[in-house]
Coordinates of C-alpha atoms in Angstrom, one line a residue:
X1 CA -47.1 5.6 31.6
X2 CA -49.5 8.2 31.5
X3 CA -48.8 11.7 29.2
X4 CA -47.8 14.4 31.7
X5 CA -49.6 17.4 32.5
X6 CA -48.1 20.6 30.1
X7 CA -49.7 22.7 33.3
X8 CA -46.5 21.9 34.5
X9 CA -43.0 24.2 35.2
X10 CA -41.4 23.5 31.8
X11 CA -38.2 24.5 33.0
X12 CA -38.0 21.4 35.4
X13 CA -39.6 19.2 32.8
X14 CA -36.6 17.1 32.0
X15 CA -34.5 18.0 35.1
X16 CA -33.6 14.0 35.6
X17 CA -33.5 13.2 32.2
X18 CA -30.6 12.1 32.2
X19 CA -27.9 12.5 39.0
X20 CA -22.7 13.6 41.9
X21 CA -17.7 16.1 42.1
X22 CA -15.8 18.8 41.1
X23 CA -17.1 20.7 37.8
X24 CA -15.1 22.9 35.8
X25 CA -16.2 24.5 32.4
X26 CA -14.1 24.0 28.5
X27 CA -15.0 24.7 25.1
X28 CA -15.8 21.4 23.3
X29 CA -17.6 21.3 19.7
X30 CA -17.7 25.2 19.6
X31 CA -19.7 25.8 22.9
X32 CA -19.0 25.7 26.9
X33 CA -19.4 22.3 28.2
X34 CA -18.9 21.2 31.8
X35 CA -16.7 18.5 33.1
X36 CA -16.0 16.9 35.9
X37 CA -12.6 15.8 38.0
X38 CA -13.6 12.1 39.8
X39 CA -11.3 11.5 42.8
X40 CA -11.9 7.7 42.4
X41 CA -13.2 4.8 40.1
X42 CA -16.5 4.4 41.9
X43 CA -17.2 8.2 41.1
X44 CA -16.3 7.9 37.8
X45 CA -18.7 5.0 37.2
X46 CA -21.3 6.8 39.3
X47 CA -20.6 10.3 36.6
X48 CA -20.3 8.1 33.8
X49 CA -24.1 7.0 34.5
X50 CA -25.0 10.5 34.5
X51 CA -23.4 11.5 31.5
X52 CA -25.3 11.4 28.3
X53 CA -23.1 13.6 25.9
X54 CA -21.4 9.9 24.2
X55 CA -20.3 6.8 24.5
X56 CA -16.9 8.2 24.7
X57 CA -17.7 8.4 28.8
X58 CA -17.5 4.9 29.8
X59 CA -14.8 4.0 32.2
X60 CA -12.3 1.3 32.9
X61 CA -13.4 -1.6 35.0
X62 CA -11.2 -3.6 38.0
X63 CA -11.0 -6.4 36.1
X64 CA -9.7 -4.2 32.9
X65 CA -7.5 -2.5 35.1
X66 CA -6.1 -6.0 36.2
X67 CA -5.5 -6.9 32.4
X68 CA -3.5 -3.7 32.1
X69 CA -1.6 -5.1 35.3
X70 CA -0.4 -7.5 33.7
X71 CA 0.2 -6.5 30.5
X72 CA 3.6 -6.6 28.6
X73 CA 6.0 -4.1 28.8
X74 CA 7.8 -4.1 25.3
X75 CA 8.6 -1.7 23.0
X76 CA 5.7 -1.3 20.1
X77 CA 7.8 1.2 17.7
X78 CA 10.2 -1.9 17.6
X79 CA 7.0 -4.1 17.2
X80 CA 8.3 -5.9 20.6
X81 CA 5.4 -5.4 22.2
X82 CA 3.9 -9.1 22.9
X83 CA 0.7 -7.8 24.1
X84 CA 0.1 -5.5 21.3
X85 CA 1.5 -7.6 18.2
X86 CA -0.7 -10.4 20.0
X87 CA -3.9 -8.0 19.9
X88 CA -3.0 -6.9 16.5
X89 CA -2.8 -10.4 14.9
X90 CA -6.5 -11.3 16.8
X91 CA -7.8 -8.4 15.5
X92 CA -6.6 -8.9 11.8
X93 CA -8.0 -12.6 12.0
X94 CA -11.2 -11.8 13.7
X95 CA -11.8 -8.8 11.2
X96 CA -10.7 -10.9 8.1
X97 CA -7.5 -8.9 7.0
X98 CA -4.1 -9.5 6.6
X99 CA -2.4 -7.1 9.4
X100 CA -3.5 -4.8 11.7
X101 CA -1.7 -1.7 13.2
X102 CA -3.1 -0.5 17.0
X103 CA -3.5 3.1 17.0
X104 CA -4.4 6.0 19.0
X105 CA -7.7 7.0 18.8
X106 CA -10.5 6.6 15.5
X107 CA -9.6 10.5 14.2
X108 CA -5.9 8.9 13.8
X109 CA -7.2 5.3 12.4
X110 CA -8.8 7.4 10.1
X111 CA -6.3 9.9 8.7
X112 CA -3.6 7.0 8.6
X113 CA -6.0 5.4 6.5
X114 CA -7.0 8.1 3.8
X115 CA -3.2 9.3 3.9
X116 CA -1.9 5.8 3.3
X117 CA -4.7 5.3 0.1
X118 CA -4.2 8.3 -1.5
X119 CA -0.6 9.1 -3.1
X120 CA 0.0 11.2 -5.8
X121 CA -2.6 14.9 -6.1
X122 CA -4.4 15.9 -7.6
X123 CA -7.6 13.8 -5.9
X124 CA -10.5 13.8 -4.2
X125 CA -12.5 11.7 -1.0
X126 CA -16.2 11.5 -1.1
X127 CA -17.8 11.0 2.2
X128 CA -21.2 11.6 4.1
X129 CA -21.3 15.5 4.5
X130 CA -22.2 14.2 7.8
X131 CA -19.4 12.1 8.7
X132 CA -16.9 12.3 11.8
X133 CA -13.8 12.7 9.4
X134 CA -15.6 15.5 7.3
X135 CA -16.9 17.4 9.9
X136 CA -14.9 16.6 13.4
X137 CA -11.5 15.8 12.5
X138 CA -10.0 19.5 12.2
X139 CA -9.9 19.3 8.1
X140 CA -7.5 17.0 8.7
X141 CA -7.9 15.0 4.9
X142 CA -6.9 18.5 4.2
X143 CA -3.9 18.8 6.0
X144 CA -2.5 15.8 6.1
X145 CA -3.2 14.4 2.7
X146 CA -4.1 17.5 0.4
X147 CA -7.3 15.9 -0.5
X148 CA -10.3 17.8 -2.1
X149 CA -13.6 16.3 -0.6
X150 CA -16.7 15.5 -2.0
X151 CA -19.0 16.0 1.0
X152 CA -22.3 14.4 -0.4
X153 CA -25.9 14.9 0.9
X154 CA -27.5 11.4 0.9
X155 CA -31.0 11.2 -0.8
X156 CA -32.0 8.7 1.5
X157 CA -31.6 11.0 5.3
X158 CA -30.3 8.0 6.8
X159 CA -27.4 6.9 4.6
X160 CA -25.7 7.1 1.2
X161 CA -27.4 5.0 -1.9
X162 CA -25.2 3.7 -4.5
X163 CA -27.0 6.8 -7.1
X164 CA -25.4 9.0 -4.3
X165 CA -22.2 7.6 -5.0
X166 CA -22.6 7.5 -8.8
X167 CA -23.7 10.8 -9.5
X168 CA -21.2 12.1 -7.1
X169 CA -18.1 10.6 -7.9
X170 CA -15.1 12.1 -10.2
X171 CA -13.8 10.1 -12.9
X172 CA -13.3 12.2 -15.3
X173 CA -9.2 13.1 -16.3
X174 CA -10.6 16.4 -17.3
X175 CA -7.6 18.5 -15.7
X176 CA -10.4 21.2 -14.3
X177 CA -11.2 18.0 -11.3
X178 CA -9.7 16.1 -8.8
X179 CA -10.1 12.5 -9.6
X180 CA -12.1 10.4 -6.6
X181 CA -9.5 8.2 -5.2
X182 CA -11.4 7.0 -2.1
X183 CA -14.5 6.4 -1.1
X184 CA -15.2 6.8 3.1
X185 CA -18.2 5.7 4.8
X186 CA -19.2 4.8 8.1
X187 CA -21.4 2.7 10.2
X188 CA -23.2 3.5 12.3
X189 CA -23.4 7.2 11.3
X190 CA -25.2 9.3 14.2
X191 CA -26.5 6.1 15.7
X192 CA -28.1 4.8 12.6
X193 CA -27.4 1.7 10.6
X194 CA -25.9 1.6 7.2
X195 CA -27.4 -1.4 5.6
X196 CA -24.6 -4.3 4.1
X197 CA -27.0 -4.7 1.3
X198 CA -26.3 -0.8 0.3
X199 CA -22.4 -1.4 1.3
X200 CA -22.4 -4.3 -1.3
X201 CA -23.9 -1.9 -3.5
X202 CA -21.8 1.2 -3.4
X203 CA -18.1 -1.3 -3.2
X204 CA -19.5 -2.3 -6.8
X205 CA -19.6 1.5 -8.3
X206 CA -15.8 1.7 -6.5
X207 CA -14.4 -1.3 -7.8
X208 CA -15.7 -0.1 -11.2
X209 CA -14.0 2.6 -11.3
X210 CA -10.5 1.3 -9.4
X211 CA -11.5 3.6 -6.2
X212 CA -10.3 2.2 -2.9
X213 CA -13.7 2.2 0.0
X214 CA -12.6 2.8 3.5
X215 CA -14.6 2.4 6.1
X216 CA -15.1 4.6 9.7
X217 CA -16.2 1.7 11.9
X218 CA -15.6 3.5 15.4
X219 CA -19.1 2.3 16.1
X220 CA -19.0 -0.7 13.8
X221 CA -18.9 -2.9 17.1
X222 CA -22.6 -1.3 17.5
X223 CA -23.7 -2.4 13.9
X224 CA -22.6 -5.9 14.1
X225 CA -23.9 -6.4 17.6
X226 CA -27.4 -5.3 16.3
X227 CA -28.0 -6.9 13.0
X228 CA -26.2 -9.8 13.6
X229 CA -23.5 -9.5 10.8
X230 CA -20.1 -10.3 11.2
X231 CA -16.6 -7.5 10.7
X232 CA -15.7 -9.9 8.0
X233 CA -18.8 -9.6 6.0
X234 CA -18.0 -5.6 5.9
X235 CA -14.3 -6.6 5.3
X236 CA -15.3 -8.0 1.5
X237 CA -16.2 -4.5 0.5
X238 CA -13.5 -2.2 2.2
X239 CA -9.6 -1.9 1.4
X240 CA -9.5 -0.4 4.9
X241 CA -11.4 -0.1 8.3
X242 CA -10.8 1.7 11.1
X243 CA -12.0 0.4 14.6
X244 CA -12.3 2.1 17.9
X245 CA -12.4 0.2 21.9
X246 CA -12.7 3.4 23.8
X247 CA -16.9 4.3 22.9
X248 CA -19.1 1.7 24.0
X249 CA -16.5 -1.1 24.4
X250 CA -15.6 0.9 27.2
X251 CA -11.6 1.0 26.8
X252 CA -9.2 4.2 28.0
X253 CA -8.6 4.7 24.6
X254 CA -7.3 2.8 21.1
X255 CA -8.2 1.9 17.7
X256 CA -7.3 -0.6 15.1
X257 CA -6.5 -0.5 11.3
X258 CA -7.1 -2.9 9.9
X259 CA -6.1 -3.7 5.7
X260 CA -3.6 -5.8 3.6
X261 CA -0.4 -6.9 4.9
X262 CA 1.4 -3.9 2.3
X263 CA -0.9 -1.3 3.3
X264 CA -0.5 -1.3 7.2
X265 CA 3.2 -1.4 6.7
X266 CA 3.0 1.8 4.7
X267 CA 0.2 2.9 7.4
X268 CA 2.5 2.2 10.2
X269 CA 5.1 4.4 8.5
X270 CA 2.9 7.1 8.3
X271 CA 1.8 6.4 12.3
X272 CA 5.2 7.6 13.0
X273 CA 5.3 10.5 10.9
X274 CA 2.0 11.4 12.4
X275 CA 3.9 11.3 16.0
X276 CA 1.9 8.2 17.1
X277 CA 4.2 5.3 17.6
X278 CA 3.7 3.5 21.2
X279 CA 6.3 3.0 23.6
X280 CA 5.1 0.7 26.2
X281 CA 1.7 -0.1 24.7
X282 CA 0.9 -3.0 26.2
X283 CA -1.2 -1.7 29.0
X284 CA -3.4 0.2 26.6
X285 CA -4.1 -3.1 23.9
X286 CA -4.5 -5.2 26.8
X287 CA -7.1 -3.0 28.1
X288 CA -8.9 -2.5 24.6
X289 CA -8.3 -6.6 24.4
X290 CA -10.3 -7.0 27.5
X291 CA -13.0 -4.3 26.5
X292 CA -13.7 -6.6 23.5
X293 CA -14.0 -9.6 25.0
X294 CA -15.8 -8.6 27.9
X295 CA -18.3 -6.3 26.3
X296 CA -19.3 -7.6 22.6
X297 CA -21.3 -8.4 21.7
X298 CA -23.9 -8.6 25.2
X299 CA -23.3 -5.3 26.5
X300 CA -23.6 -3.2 23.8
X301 CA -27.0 -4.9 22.5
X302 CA -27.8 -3.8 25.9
X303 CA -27.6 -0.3 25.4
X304 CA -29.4 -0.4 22.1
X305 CA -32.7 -2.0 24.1
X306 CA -32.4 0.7 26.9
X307 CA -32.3 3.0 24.0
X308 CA -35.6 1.8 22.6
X309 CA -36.7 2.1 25.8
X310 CA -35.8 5.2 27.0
X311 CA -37.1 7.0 23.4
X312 CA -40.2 5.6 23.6
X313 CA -41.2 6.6 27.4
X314 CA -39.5 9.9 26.0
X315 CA -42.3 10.1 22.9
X316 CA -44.9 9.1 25.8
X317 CA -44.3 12.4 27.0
X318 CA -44.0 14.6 24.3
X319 CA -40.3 14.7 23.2
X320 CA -39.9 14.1 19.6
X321 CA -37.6 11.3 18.3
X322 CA -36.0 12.7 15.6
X323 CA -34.2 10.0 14.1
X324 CA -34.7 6.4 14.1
X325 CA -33.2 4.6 17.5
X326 CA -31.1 2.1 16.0
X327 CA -28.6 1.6 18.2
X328 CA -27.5 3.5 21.6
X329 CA -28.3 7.1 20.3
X330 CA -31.4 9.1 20.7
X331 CA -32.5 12.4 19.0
X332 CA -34.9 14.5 20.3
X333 CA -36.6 18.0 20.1
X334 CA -38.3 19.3 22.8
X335 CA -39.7 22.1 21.2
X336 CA -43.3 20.6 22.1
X337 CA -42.6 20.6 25.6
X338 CA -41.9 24.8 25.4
X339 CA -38.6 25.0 26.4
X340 CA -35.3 25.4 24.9
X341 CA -32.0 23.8 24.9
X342 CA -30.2 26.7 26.9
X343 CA -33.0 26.0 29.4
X344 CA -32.9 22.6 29.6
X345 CA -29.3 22.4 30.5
X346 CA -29.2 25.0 32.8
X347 CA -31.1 22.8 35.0
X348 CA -29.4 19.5 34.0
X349 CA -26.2 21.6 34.9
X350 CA -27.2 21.9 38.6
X351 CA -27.6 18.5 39.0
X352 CA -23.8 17.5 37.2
X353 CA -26.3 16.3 34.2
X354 CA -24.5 16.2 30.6
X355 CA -26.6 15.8 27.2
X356 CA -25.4 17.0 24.2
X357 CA -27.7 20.2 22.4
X358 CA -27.6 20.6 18.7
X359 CA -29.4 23.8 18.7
X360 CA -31.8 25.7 20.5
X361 CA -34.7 22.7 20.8
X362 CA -32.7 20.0 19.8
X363 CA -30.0 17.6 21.8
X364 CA -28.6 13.8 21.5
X365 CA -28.3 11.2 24.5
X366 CA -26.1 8.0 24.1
X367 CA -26.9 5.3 25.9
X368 CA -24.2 3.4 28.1
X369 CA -23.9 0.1 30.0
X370 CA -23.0 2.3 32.7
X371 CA -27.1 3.6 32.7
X372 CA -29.0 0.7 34.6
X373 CA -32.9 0.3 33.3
X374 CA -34.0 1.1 36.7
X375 CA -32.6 4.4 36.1
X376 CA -33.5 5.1 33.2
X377 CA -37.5 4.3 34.6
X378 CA -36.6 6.6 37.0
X379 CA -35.4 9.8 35.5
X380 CA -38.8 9.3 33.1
X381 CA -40.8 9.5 36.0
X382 CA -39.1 12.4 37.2
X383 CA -40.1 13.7 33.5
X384 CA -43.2 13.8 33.8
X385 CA -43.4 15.0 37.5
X386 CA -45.2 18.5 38.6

């Protein structure tokens, strides 16, 4: 593909990144973002495609909505859900762990976790000061577990090394600190791959020092469909993960904790306390159930090729890729192009187009299997168009 002409109107530049319904405007992440109101399933597929804010966007399917059809109709809070305690038990085998307990959403997963690990205070989480649960999750460690956190810069700007770790945990009983009680990673982390081998690494500082490791894997799916590596080899260096079916799996919502039979009964304790026991769940496992099965691990390598793909026609015409494109996520600036965020999305807004912007030159896209390659070839050639 040839380099496009800079002679051109940079305010059109990347006007098809990203093509139809209603669209109202919310705050979301501390800024105005639009949002749509699809009469049907065929328009929400059709927006879906369109809509490269997350993997959060991806819609329910005939056949899911079929599996949902048929779904038990039990009571989960009296674990007489067959559907669920059935998706539960396939989930703690498939994952390695003794139990598992079906959740909300990831944000719960995780607090249930942490709250659940940690038991008496004074003590302390270190985390990514990147992370979902440090940064998007309302302070919630905070709140709901009275933690101090260690929010730690990683010397490597792709993930945490096991020195990170070392010269950042607490093990002192000097009464001036919390002690670290947990240790919380995730994978992926902004699209980007956490290496086992450095996971291996880390578990070993933790178990030296009796600290439990849990692990965000809302987009562990992603990680294990790339490299190749199994849930179970994480499992051998976590107490805990939490695992989410409604980002690129493709599920309404729902997440699974999974850990040691002891730990998700206390977990499931908390889960009502929290004001997140099910009623008739059934519907929603048996949708995350068919998400799984139908989606991982084909689909989701999927997204990380048109990824690739859609980055590097990107850097053919002069959009920086700002971090490596593991995975279904792709960071850009646009600075060299001469236009700004604010710009950009002024004109992605007339067309119902949805990115995500970081600041004023830079912005994220996540890739979907709701984004067809032809499309993505075609909104790069509208790119580089005069």
């Amino acid at each position: 593909m040839a380099k496009p002409s800079f002679e051109m109107n940079n305010t059109r530049l990347l006007r098809n990144l990203l093509l139809p319904v209603h669209v109202s405007r919310r705050t979301y992440f501390g800024k105005e973002q639009s949002y749509k109101q699809a009469p049907t399933l065929s328009y929400s597929v059709r927006d879906a495609a369109y809509d490269f804010r997350s993997d959060t966007v991806t819609v329910p399917t005939t056949a899911m909505f079929e599996a949902m059809r048929t779904a038990s109709l039990g009571d989960d809070v009296f674990e007489e859900d067959r559907t669920t305690n059935e998706f539960e038990e396939f989930i703690a085998d498939f994952t390695g762990y003794e139990s598992a307990v079906f959740v909300a959403s990831g944000t719960m997963g995780n607090q249930l976790a942490l709250r659940t690990h940690l038991t008496q205070p004074p003590y302390s989480v270190l985390l990514d000061a990147r992370s979902h649960i440090y940064n998007y999750e309302t302070g919630g460690l905070a709140y709901h577990s009275g933690a101090h956190v260690i929010p730690v810069h990683p010397s490597n700007p792709i993930h945490m090394t096991r020195k990170d770790v070392m010269n950042s945990l607490i093990v002192s009983d000097d009464v001036h600190y919390a002690p670290t009680r947990v240790v919380a990673l995730e994978n992926t982390l902004n699209g980007t791959l956490f290496p086992l081998s450095e996971i291996a690494n880390i578990s070993v500082v933790a178990r030296e020092n009796n600290v439990k490791m849990h692990l965000d894997g809302a987009r562990l799916w992603n990680a294990c469909a790339e490299t190749g590596d199994s849930i179970k080899d994480y499992a051998k260096h976590f107490d805990s993960i939490s695992l989410c079916f409604s980002k690129g799996l493709g599920a309404p919502m729902g997440s699974m904790l999974v850990g040691s039979k002891d730990f998700i009964k206390k977990a499931r304790h908390f889960r009502k306390v929290f004001g997140g026991g099910w009623r008739q769940s059934g519907p929603i496992a048996a949708a995350a159930k068919h998400a799984l099965e139908a989606n991982y691990p084909t689909r989701l390598r999927e997204t990380h090729k048109l990824a690739r793909q859609f980055a590097s026609e990107l850097s053919q015409c002069g959009v920086l890729i700002t971090k490596p494109v593991h995975t279904n996520m792709i960071w850009m600036d646009i600075s060299p192009l001469g236009i700004t965020s604010n710009v950009l999305q002024t004109e992605l807004t007339k067309e119902n187009i949805r990115i995500f912007d970081t600041d004023a030159t830079n912005l994220r896209a996540t890739i979907t299997g709701e984004k067809a390659e032809n499309d993505l070839h075609l909104r790069t050639w509208w790119i580089t168009r005069d």
